[in-house]
Coordinates of C-alpha atoms (C1' of nucleotides) in Angstrom, one line a residue:
Chain E
M14 CA -8.5 -2.6 11.5
A15 CA -10.9 -0.1 12.3
V16 CA -9.5 2.2 15.1
N17 CA -11.8 4.6 16.8
P18 CA -10.4 5.5 20.2
P19 CA -12.9 7.2 22.4
Q20 CA -12.3 10.9 22.3
S21 CA -11.8 12.5 25.7
G22 CA -13.8 15.3 26.7
V23 CA -16.6 17.1 28.2
G24 CA -18.5 14.2 29.4
E25 CA -20.7 12.2 27.0
P26 CA -24.2 13.6 27.3
G27 CA -26.0 11.2 24.9
S28 CA -26.1 10.4 21.3
D29 CA -24.9 12.7 18.5
E30 CA -28.4 13.5 17.4
E31 CA -29.4 14.4 21.1
I32 CA -26.6 16.7 21.2
V33 CA -27.2 18.3 18.0
R34 CA -30.7 18.9 19.3
R35 CA -29.5 20.6 22.4
V36 CA -27.0 22.6 20.6
C37 CA -29.8 23.8 18.2
A38 CA -32.0 24.8 21.3
G39 CA -29.3 26.9 22.7
E40 CA -26.5 24.9 24.4
E41 CA -23.9 26.0 21.7
A42 CA -21.1 24.8 24.1
L43 CA -22.0 21.2 23.7
F44 CA -20.8 21.6 20.1
E45 CA -17.4 20.9 21.7
V46 CA -18.5 17.4 22.4
L47 CA -19.4 16.7 18.9
M48 CA -16.0 18.0 17.7
R49 CA -14.0 16.0 20.4
R50 CA -16.0 12.8 19.5
H51 CA -15.3 13.2 15.8
N52 CA -12.0 14.7 15.7
Q53 CA -10.3 11.4 14.5
R54 CA -12.7 10.5 11.7
V55 CA -12.8 14.1 10.3
Y56 CA -9.1 14.4 10.4
R57 CA -8.6 11.0 8.7
A58 CA -11.1 11.9 6.1
A59 CA -9.5 15.2 5.2
R60 CA -6.1 13.9 5.3
A61 CA -7.1 10.9 3.0
I62 CA -8.0 13.3 0.5
L63 CA -5.2 16.1 0.9
R64 CA -2.4 13.9 2.1
N65 CA -1.2 17.0 4.3
D66 CA -1.6 17.4 8.0
V67 CA -1.6 21.2 8.0
E68 CA -4.2 21.4 5.3
A69 CA -6.3 18.5 6.9
E70 CA -6.4 20.6 10.1
D71 CA -7.5 23.7 8.1
V72 CA -10.1 21.6 6.4
M73 CA -11.3 20.2 9.9
Q74 CA -11.8 23.8 11.2
D75 CA -13.7 24.9 7.9
A76 CA -15.7 21.7 8.4
Y77 CA -16.7 22.3 11.8
V78 CA -17.6 25.9 11.2
R79 CA -19.7 25.1 8.3
A80 CA -21.2 22.2 10.4
Y81 CA -22.1 24.5 13.0
E82 CA -23.7 27.3 11.1
H83 CA -25.9 24.7 9.2
L84 CA -26.4 22.3 12.1
R85 CA -30.2 23.2 11.9
N86 CA -30.1 21.7 8.4
F87 CA -29.2 18.5 9.7
E88 CA -32.3 16.5 9.1
G89 CA -31.0 13.0 10.7
R90 CA -31.5 11.1 7.4
S91 CA -28.0 9.7 8.0
R92 CA -25.9 9.5 11.0
F93 CA -24.5 12.8 12.1
S94 CA -21.0 11.4 12.0
T95 CA -21.6 10.7 8.3
W96 CA -23.1 14.2 7.7
L97 CA -20.1 15.8 9.4
T98 CA -17.8 13.7 7.5
R99 CA -19.3 14.6 4.2
I100 CA -18.9 18.0 4.8
A101 CA -15.3 17.6 5.6
V102 CA -14.8 15.5 2.5
Y103 CA -16.5 18.1 0.3
E104 CA -14.2 20.9 1.9
A105 CA -11.2 18.8 1.2
L106 CA -12.2 18.1 -2.4
A107 CA -12.7 21.7 -3.0
R108 CA -9.3 22.4 -1.5
R109 CA -7.7 19.8 -3.7
R110 CA -9.2 21.2 -6.8
R111 CA -7.9 24.6 -6.0
S112 CA -4.6 23.5 -5.3
Q113 CA -4.3 21.4 -8.2
R114 CA -5.2 24.5 -10.2
L115 CA -2.5 26.3 -8.7
E116 CA 0.1 23.8 -8.5
P117 CA -0.4 21.0 -11.0
L118 CA 3.4 20.0 -10.7
A119 CA 3.2 19.7 -7.0
A120 CA 2.5 15.9 -7.0
L121 CA 5.9 15.4 -8.8
Q122 CA 7.7 16.3 -5.6
E123 CA 6.3 13.0 -4.0
E124 CA 8.2 10.9 -6.4
G125 CA 10.9 8.6 -4.7
L126 CA 8.7 7.7 -1.7
M127 CA 9.0 4.1 -2.2
A128 CA 12.8 3.8 -1.6
T129 CA 13.3 0.7 0.2
S130 CA 14.9 0.2 3.5
S131 CA 18.4 -1.3 3.4
S132 CA 18.3 -2.7 6.7
S133 CA 19.7 -6.2 6.5
N134 CA 18.2 -7.8 9.6
P135 CA 14.7 -8.9 8.8
E136 CA 13.7 -9.2 12.5
Q137 CA 14.6 -5.6 13.1
Q138 CA 13.0 -4.5 9.7
L139 CA 9.9 -6.2 11.0
S140 CA 9.5 -4.4 14.1
D141 CA 6.1 -2.7 14.7
V142 CA 7.2 0.7 14.1
E143 CA 8.8 -0.2 10.7
I144 CA 5.7 -2.3 9.7
R145 CA 3.6 0.8 10.3
A146 CA 6.2 3.0 8.3
L147 CA 5.9 0.5 5.5
L148 CA 2.2 0.4 5.7
E149 CA 1.8 4.3 5.6
K150 CA 4.3 4.4 2.6
A151 CA 2.4 1.9 0.6
V152 CA -0.9 3.8 1.4
E153 CA 0.6 6.7 0.1
T154 CA 1.3 5.3 -3.0
L155 CA -2.4 4.7 -3.9
S156 CA -4.1 7.0 -6.3
D157 CA -6.3 9.7 -4.7
D158 CA -9.6 7.9 -5.1
F159 CA -8.2 4.5 -3.8
H160 CA -6.4 6.2 -1.0
A161 CA -9.6 8.0 0.1
V162 CA -11.9 4.8 -0.1
F163 CA -9.1 2.8 1.7
V164 CA -8.6 5.2 4.6
L165 CA -12.5 5.7 5.1
R166 CA -13.5 2.2 4.9
A167 CA -10.3 0.2 6.0
I168 CA -8.9 2.5 8.7
E169 CA -11.8 4.7 9.8
G170 CA -14.2 1.6 9.6
M171 CA -17.0 3.4 7.8
S172 CA -19.6 1.2 6.0
G173 CA -19.6 0.9 2.3
A174 CA -22.7 3.2 2.1
E175 CA -21.2 5.7 4.4
T176 CA -18.0 6.0 2.4
A177 CA -19.9 6.0 -0.9
E178 CA -22.3 8.8 0.6
C179 CA -19.3 10.8 1.7
L180 CA -17.2 10.5 -1.5
G181 CA -20.2 11.2 -3.7
V182 CA -19.8 7.6 -5.5
S183 CA -21.9 4.4 -5.7
E184 CA -21.5 1.6 -3.2
D185 CA -20.3 -0.6 -6.3
V186 CA -17.4 1.9 -6.9
V187 CA -16.3 1.9 -3.2
K188 CA -16.2 -1.8 -3.2
T189 CA -14.1 -2.2 -6.4
R190 CA -11.7 0.7 -5.2
L191 CA -11.2 -1.0 -1.8
S192 CA -10.6 -4.4 -3.3
R193 CA -8.1 -2.7 -5.7
A194 CA -6.5 -0.7 -3.2
R195 CA -5.9 -3.8 -1.1
R196 CA -4.4 -5.6 -3.9
R197 CA -2.1 -2.8 -4.9
L198 CA -1.0 -2.5 -1.1
R199 CA -0.1 -6.2 -1.2
E200 CA 1.9 -5.6 -4.2
A201 CA 3.7 -2.3 -2.8
L202 CA 4.3 -4.2 0.5
L203 CA 5.8 -7.1 -1.4
E204 CA 8.1 -4.7 -3.5
S205 CA 9.3 -3.0 -0.4
I206 CA 10.2 -6.3 1.5
E207 CA 11.4 -8.5 -1.3
P208 CA 14.9 -7.3 -0.9
S209 CA 14.9 -8.8 2.6
L210 CA 13.0 -12.0 1.8
P211 CA 16.1 -14.1 1.2
A212 CA 16.9 -13.5 4.8
V213 CA 13.8 -14.6 6.3
Y214 CA 13.8 -18.1 8.0
E215 CA 17.5 -18.1 7.1
F216 CA 19.0 -21.5 8.1
H217 CA 21.8 -20.2 10.2
L218 CA 25.1 -21.9 9.9
S219 CA 25.2 -22.9 13.6
R220 CA 21.9 -24.7 13.3
C221 CA 22.8 -26.3 10.1
D222 CA 26.0 -27.7 12.0
R223 CA 23.7 -28.9 14.9
V224 CA 21.2 -30.6 12.7
V225 CA 23.8 -32.2 10.5
A226 CA 25.8 -33.5 13.6
A227 CA 22.6 -34.8 15.0
V228 CA 21.6 -36.8 11.9
L229 CA 25.2 -38.3 11.7
R230 CA 25.1 -39.3 15.2
R231 CA 21.8 -41.2 14.5
I232 CA 23.1 -42.7 11.3
E233 CA 26.0 -43.9 12.8
T234 CA 24.7 -45.4 16.0
P235 CA 22.2 -48.0 15.1
Chain R
dG208 C1' -32.1 -17.6 4.7
dT209 C1' -30.4 -13.1 4.5
dT210 C1' -27.3 -9.5 4.1
dA211 C1' -22.8 -7.8 3.5
dT212 C1' -18.5 -8.0 1.4
dC213 C1' -14.9 -9.8 -1.6
dT214 C1' -13.4 -10.8 -6.1
dG215 C1' -12.8 -11.8 -10.9
dA216 C1' -14.5 -11.1 -15.6
dC217 C1' -15.7 -7.9 -18.9
dC218 C1' -15.9 -3.5 -21.0
dA219 C1' -15.0 1.6 -21.8
dT220 C1' -12.1 5.2 -21.7
dC221 C1' -7.7 7.6 -21.2
dC222 C1' -2.8 7.9 -22.0
dT223 C1' 1.6 6.7 -24.0
dT224 C1' 4.2 5.3 -27.5
dG225 C1' 5.9 4.1 -32.2
dC226 C1' 5.5 4.9 -36.9
dG227 C1' 4.4 7.3 -41.4
Chain O
dC123 C1' 1.8 16.4 -36.4
dG124 C1' -1.6 12.9 -36.8
dC125 C1' -3.2 8.2 -36.1
dA126 C1' -3.4 3.5 -34.7
dA127 C1' -2.0 -0.2 -31.4
dG128 C1' -1.4 -1.3 -26.7
dG129 C1' -1.3 -0.9 -21.8
dA130 C1' -3.2 1.2 -17.6
dT131 C1' -6.9 2.5 -15.1
dG132 C1' -11.5 2.4 -13.4
dG133 C1' -16.8 1.0 -13.5
dT134 C1' -20.4 -2.4 -13.6
dC135 C1' -21.9 -6.8 -13.1
dA136 C1' -22.3 -11.4 -11.2
dG137 C1' -20.9 -15.2 -8.5
dA138 C1' -18.7 -16.9 -4.1
dT139 C1' -18.1 -16.6 0.5
dA140 C1' -18.5 -15.2 5.4
dA141 C1' -21.1 -13.5 9.2
dC142 C1' -25.4 -12.9 11.5

DNA sequence: GTTATCTGACCATCCTTGCG
DNA sequence: CGCAAGGATGGTCAGATAAC
């Protein structure tokens, strides 16, 4: 499920750590390579916590600026991507705390997201686009903690250790949250598709007639 | 065989609800 | 309003399983 499309950009001059070393040595322009390389992950990490595209982009900018300013503090104890993601996660968590103080009722506006599609044709309903929409809706129903773990682990493909480090929790907590997030996703998806389940593998009247006729022919002609 | 991951059981805490 | 009961949620631990 992990999707990490290669980022386009300014050539690929070596490992992250190598680029960090060169940026610190004065090649500031190379920082763009790091940004392009990790845009996807940083965006998903920020959005996993904030659930808002615009705010996620703001956090990305803040995180990149902060990372650039503190690049010399990167000691290489973890991968650069983990270090960068952790900065974005901390920025996002701080922003979420601020917004929760200011708008404690904002979350109530999210109610009603799980309204089910009324499409009656299961084949249409199960098209790729709709499956993706169902998945996204289901993921959005997860609690904040489960949502963040699920996005980082299952979608972004980070390891348990990386996710734990980014979110500031133990690996055990990541494992449990991921397991429960998956279970809840299954339940949410089942809830959203159940109304159309009776139509799945429907034994159409014409096929019924055909089978009955064939059986009758075989019975009647020994 | 080792490591990583998943999953279930158990427990603690928090929240809601009903009752006096 | 205060309190107890029950449910929901989340963390820890341990065993099972898969991948290497």
